[in-house]
Structures are given as C-alpha cells and as structure tokens.
PDB file of C-alpha atoms in Angstrom:
ATOM      1  CA  UNK A   1       8.535   5.516   6.536  1.00  0.00           C
ATOM      2  CA  UNK A   2      12.498   5.604   5.575  1.00  0.00           C
ATOM      3  CA  UNK A   3      15.158   7.584   8.185  1.00  0.00           C
ATOM      4  CA  UNK A   4      16.919  10.264   7.900  1.00  0.00           C
ATOM      5  CA  UNK A   5      19.998  10.788  10.336  1.00  0.00           C
ATOM      6  CA  UNK A   6      21.248  14.226  11.420  1.00  0.00           C
ATOM      7  CA  UNK A   7      24.788  14.142  13.192  1.00  0.00           C
ATOM      8  CA  UNK A   8      24.277  17.440  15.052  1.00  0.00           C
ATOM      9  CA  UNK A   9      24.785  19.141  18.720  1.00  0.00           C
ATOM     10  CA  UNK A  10      22.726  22.120  17.615  1.00  0.00           C
ATOM     11  CA  UNK A  11      19.023  21.639  18.458  1.00  0.00           C
ATOM     12  CA  UNK A  12      17.750  24.511  16.884  1.00  0.00           C
ATOM     13  CA  UNK A  13      19.258  23.497  13.831  1.00  0.00           C
ATOM     14  CA  UNK A  14      18.252  20.277  14.211  1.00  0.00           C
ATOM     15  CA  UNK A  15      14.770  20.611  15.293  1.00  0.00           C
ATOM     16  CA  UNK A  16      14.073  23.217  11.840  1.00  0.00           C
ATOM     17  CA  UNK A  17      15.582  20.459  10.199  1.00  0.00           C
ATOM     18  CA  UNK A  18      13.434  17.493  11.527  1.00  0.00           C
ATOM     19  CA  UNK A  19      10.323  20.324  11.457  1.00  0.00           C
ATOM     20  CA  UNK A  20      10.585  20.322   7.446  1.00  0.00           C
ATOM     21  CA  UNK A  21      11.420  16.259   7.347  1.00  0.00           C
ATOM     22  CA  UNK A  22       8.428  14.931   9.475  1.00  0.00           C
ATOM     23  CA  UNK A  23       6.327  16.576   7.090  1.00  0.00           C
ATOM     24  CA  UNK A  24       7.564  14.682   4.285  1.00  0.00           C
ATOM     25  CA  UNK A  25       6.732  11.625   6.638  1.00  0.00           C
ATOM     26  CA  UNK A  26       9.561  10.692   6.674  1.00  0.00           C
ATOM     27  CA  UNK A  27      11.532   9.735  10.494  1.00  0.00           C
ATOM     28  CA  UNK A  28      14.675  11.155  11.850  1.00  0.00           C
ATOM     29  CA  UNK A  29      17.283  10.348  14.700  1.00  0.00           C
ATOM     30  CA  UNK A  30      20.020  12.129  15.860  1.00  0.00           C
ATOM     31  CA  UNK A  31      23.424  10.809  16.430  1.00  0.00           C
ATOM     32  CA  UNK A  32      26.821  12.048  18.535  1.00  0.00           C
ATOM     33  CA  UNK A  33      28.467   9.444  17.484  1.00  0.00           C
ATOM     34  CA  UNK A  34      28.951   6.037  15.253  1.00  0.00           C
ATOM     35  CA  UNK A  35      28.089   3.836  17.684  1.00  0.00           C
ATOM     36  CA  UNK A  36      24.728   4.504  17.925  1.00  0.00           C
ATOM     37  CA  UNK A  37      23.943   4.805  13.962  1.00  0.00           C
ATOM     38  CA  UNK A  38      21.503   2.217  12.535  1.00  0.00           C
ATOM     39  CA  UNK A  39      23.701   1.514   8.984  1.00  0.00           C
ATOM     40  CA  UNK A  40      19.511   1.403   7.656  1.00  0.00           C
ATOM     41  CA  UNK A  41      19.595   5.288   7.357  1.00  0.00           C
ATOM     42  CA  UNK A  42      20.745   6.019   3.601  1.00  0.00           C
ATOM     43  CA  UNK A  43      20.637   9.949   3.951  1.00  0.00           C
ATOM     44  CA  UNK A  44      22.595  11.591   6.613  1.00  0.00           C
ATOM     45  CA  UNK A  45      23.060  15.701   7.003  1.00  0.00           C
ATOM     46  CA  UNK A  46      26.006  16.314   9.047  1.00  0.00           C
ATOM     47  CA  UNK A  47      27.445  19.446  10.461  1.00  0.00           C
ATOM     48  CA  UNK A  48      31.007  20.084   9.693  1.00  0.00           C
ATOM     49  CA  UNK A  49      31.413  22.967  11.811  1.00  0.00           C
ATOM     50  CA  UNK A  50      31.436  20.612  14.846  1.00  0.00           C
ATOM     51  CA  UNK A  51      35.098  19.453  15.393  1.00  0.00           C
ATOM     52  CA  UNK A  52      33.171  15.468  16.552  1.00  0.00           C
ATOM     53  CA  UNK A  53      31.771  15.564  12.944  1.00  0.00           C
ATOM     54  CA  UNK A  54      33.562  17.811  10.518  1.00  0.00           C
ATOM     55  CA  UNK A  55      36.599  16.458  10.198  1.00  0.00           C
ATOM     56  CA  UNK A  56      38.058  13.569   7.629  1.00  0.00           C
ATOM     57  CA  UNK A  57      38.043  10.498   9.743  1.00  0.00           C
ATOM     58  CA  UNK A  58      34.331  10.700  10.793  1.00  0.00           C
ATOM     59  CA  UNK A  59      32.763  11.090   7.089  1.00  0.00           C
ATOM     60  CA  UNK A  60      35.651   8.828   5.937  1.00  0.00           C
ATOM     61  CA  UNK A  61      34.189   6.225   8.849  1.00  0.00           C
ATOM     62  CA  UNK A  62      30.500   6.422   8.169  1.00  0.00           C
ATOM     63  CA  UNK A  63      30.714   6.319   4.415  1.00  0.00           C
ATOM     64  CA  UNK A  64      32.919   3.118   4.921  1.00  0.00           C
ATOM     65  CA  UNK A  65      30.743   1.520   7.746  1.00  0.00           C
ATOM     66  CA  UNK A  66      27.418   2.003   5.136  1.00  0.00           C
ATOM     67  CA  UNK A  67      27.465   1.688   1.733  1.00  0.00           C
ATOM     68  CA  UNK A  68      25.309   3.289  -0.988  1.00  0.00           C
ATOM     69  CA  UNK A  69      24.399   5.959   1.489  1.00  0.00           C
ATOM     70  CA  UNK A  70      24.113  10.019   1.038  1.00  0.00           C
ATOM     71  CA  UNK A  71      26.271  12.675   2.778  1.00  0.00           C
ATOM     72  CA  UNK A  72      24.911  16.126   3.099  1.00  0.00           C
ATOM     73  CA  UNK A  73      27.160  18.531   5.053  1.00  0.00           C
ATOM     74  CA  UNK A  74      26.825  22.017   5.860  1.00  0.00           C
ATOM     75  CA  UNK A  75      29.130  24.493   6.649  1.00  0.00           C
ATOM     76  CA  UNK A  76      28.902  28.028   8.063  1.00  0.00           C
ATOM     77  CA  UNK A  77      30.562  29.490   5.168  1.00  0.00           C
ATOM     78  CA  UNK A  78      32.494  27.597   2.419  1.00  0.00           C
ATOM     79  CA  UNK A  79      35.687  27.337   1.716  1.00  0.00           C
ATOM     80  CA  UNK A  80      37.010  25.543  -1.610  1.00  0.00           C
ATOM     81  CA  UNK A  81      39.568  23.633   0.044  1.00  0.00           C
ATOM     82  CA  UNK A  82      37.577  22.582   2.866  1.00  0.00           C
ATOM     83  CA  UNK A  83      34.429  21.717   0.411  1.00  0.00           C
ATOM     84  CA  UNK A  84      36.743  19.840  -1.620  1.00  0.00           C
ATOM     85  CA  UNK A  85      38.364  17.737   1.799  1.00  0.00           C
ATOM     86  CA  UNK A  86      35.087  16.723   2.807  1.00  0.00           C
ATOM     87  CA  UNK A  87      33.265  15.758  -0.239  1.00  0.00           C
ATOM     88  CA  UNK A  88      36.965  13.528  -1.148  1.00  0.00           C
ATOM     89  CA  UNK A  89      36.016  11.593   2.055  1.00  0.00           C
ATOM     90  CA  UNK A  90      32.299  11.363   1.136  1.00  0.00           C
ATOM     91  CA  UNK A  91      30.347  13.920   1.203  1.00  0.00           C
ATOM     92  CA  UNK A  92      27.855  14.536  -1.311  1.00  0.00           C
ATOM     93  CA  UNK A  93      26.994  17.759  -1.113  1.00  0.00           C
ATOM     94  CA  UNK A  94      28.180  20.469   1.147  1.00  0.00           C
ATOM     95  CA  UNK A  95      25.521  23.193   1.094  1.00  0.00           C
ATOM     96  CA  UNK A  96      25.732  26.254   3.827  1.00  0.00           C
ATOM     97  CA  UNK A  97      23.580  26.229   6.649  1.00  0.00           C
ATOM     98  CA  UNK A  98      21.254  28.464   5.885  1.00  0.00           C
ATOM     99  CA  UNK A  99      20.781  27.132   2.458  1.00  0.00           C
ATOM    100  CA  UNK A 100      20.365  23.510   3.979  1.00  0.00           C
ATOM    101  CA  UNK A 101      17.657  24.538   5.803  1.00  0.00           C
ATOM    102  CA  UNK A 102      15.890  26.758   2.736  1.00  0.00           C
ATOM    103  CA  UNK A 103      16.442  23.467   0.952  1.00  0.00           C
ATOM    104  CA  UNK A 104      15.877  20.658   3.107  1.00  0.00           C
ATOM    105  CA  UNK A 105      12.501  19.663   1.626  1.00  0.00           C
ATOM    106  CA  UNK A 106      14.138  19.463  -1.967  1.00  0.00           C
ATOM    107  CA  UNK A 107      17.434  17.848  -0.786  1.00  0.00           C
ATOM    108  CA  UNK A 108      15.290  15.052   1.267  1.00  0.00           C
ATOM    109  CA  UNK A 109      12.541  14.974  -1.913  1.00  0.00           C
ATOM    110  CA  UNK A 110      15.796  14.216  -4.287  1.00  0.00           C
ATOM    111  CA  UNK A 111      18.361  11.826  -1.947  1.00  0.00           C
ATOM    112  CA  UNK A 112      16.128  10.018   1.158  1.00  0.00           C
ATOM    113  CA  UNK A 113      14.119   7.537  -1.462  1.00  0.00           C
ATOM    114  CA  UNK A 114      15.644   4.025  -0.785  1.00  0.00           C
TER     115      UNK A 114
END
C-alpha cells in the first residue's frame, strides 16, 4: 500500500481527504512538521493557508529532503503571484481547497503511484 502524506491542521479537510484516499487502498499520514515525515511518501498534500506549511522555506526543505516527490498545495483563494511563488519552491500543482476535495481521487490516481 502506497502512503500519502498530508501537512495540515484543519481536521475537517484532513478527514475528508483521508476518507477519499483510503478508498483507493492508500495509507494516509498526517504531519505537522518535517521532523517526523517519512521520506518513503512520494505524494504530499499541503494546506498552504497554514503559516507553518504555506511558506517557501517549508516547501523548499521538503522538496530538497525527498527527491522525486510530488507536492500538491491547497489555497482558499488563488493569486497568481502566490501560486508562482509556491511552484518555484517545489509545488507540482496548486488547487483551491474545494477543488482538491472534489478531485482528490483523480489526483491520487495520477500522482500516487511509486
């Protein structure tokens, strides 16, 4: 079973995403910092509205720590300069939170295979 990592503190969002991911026979790890992150996970979803995760330093550190990782970030609202900043730091894709929940199954199917 492939593992998917969520960096988020919003328990409702994490629960919604975890439920959809579990149906796809993937395990879910929820983390609040990089120290306990397993480098075995190659697909990461990040709540970019959280100040601890939604910054260039965090994204860059994660991208540097794990090679060949796919980082998908979520924002409440999209602004071009913010999206560009996170993509430059290492995010593969940025989505609104509502779009992420609707499309989580297809995202995991597309990016969640080792």
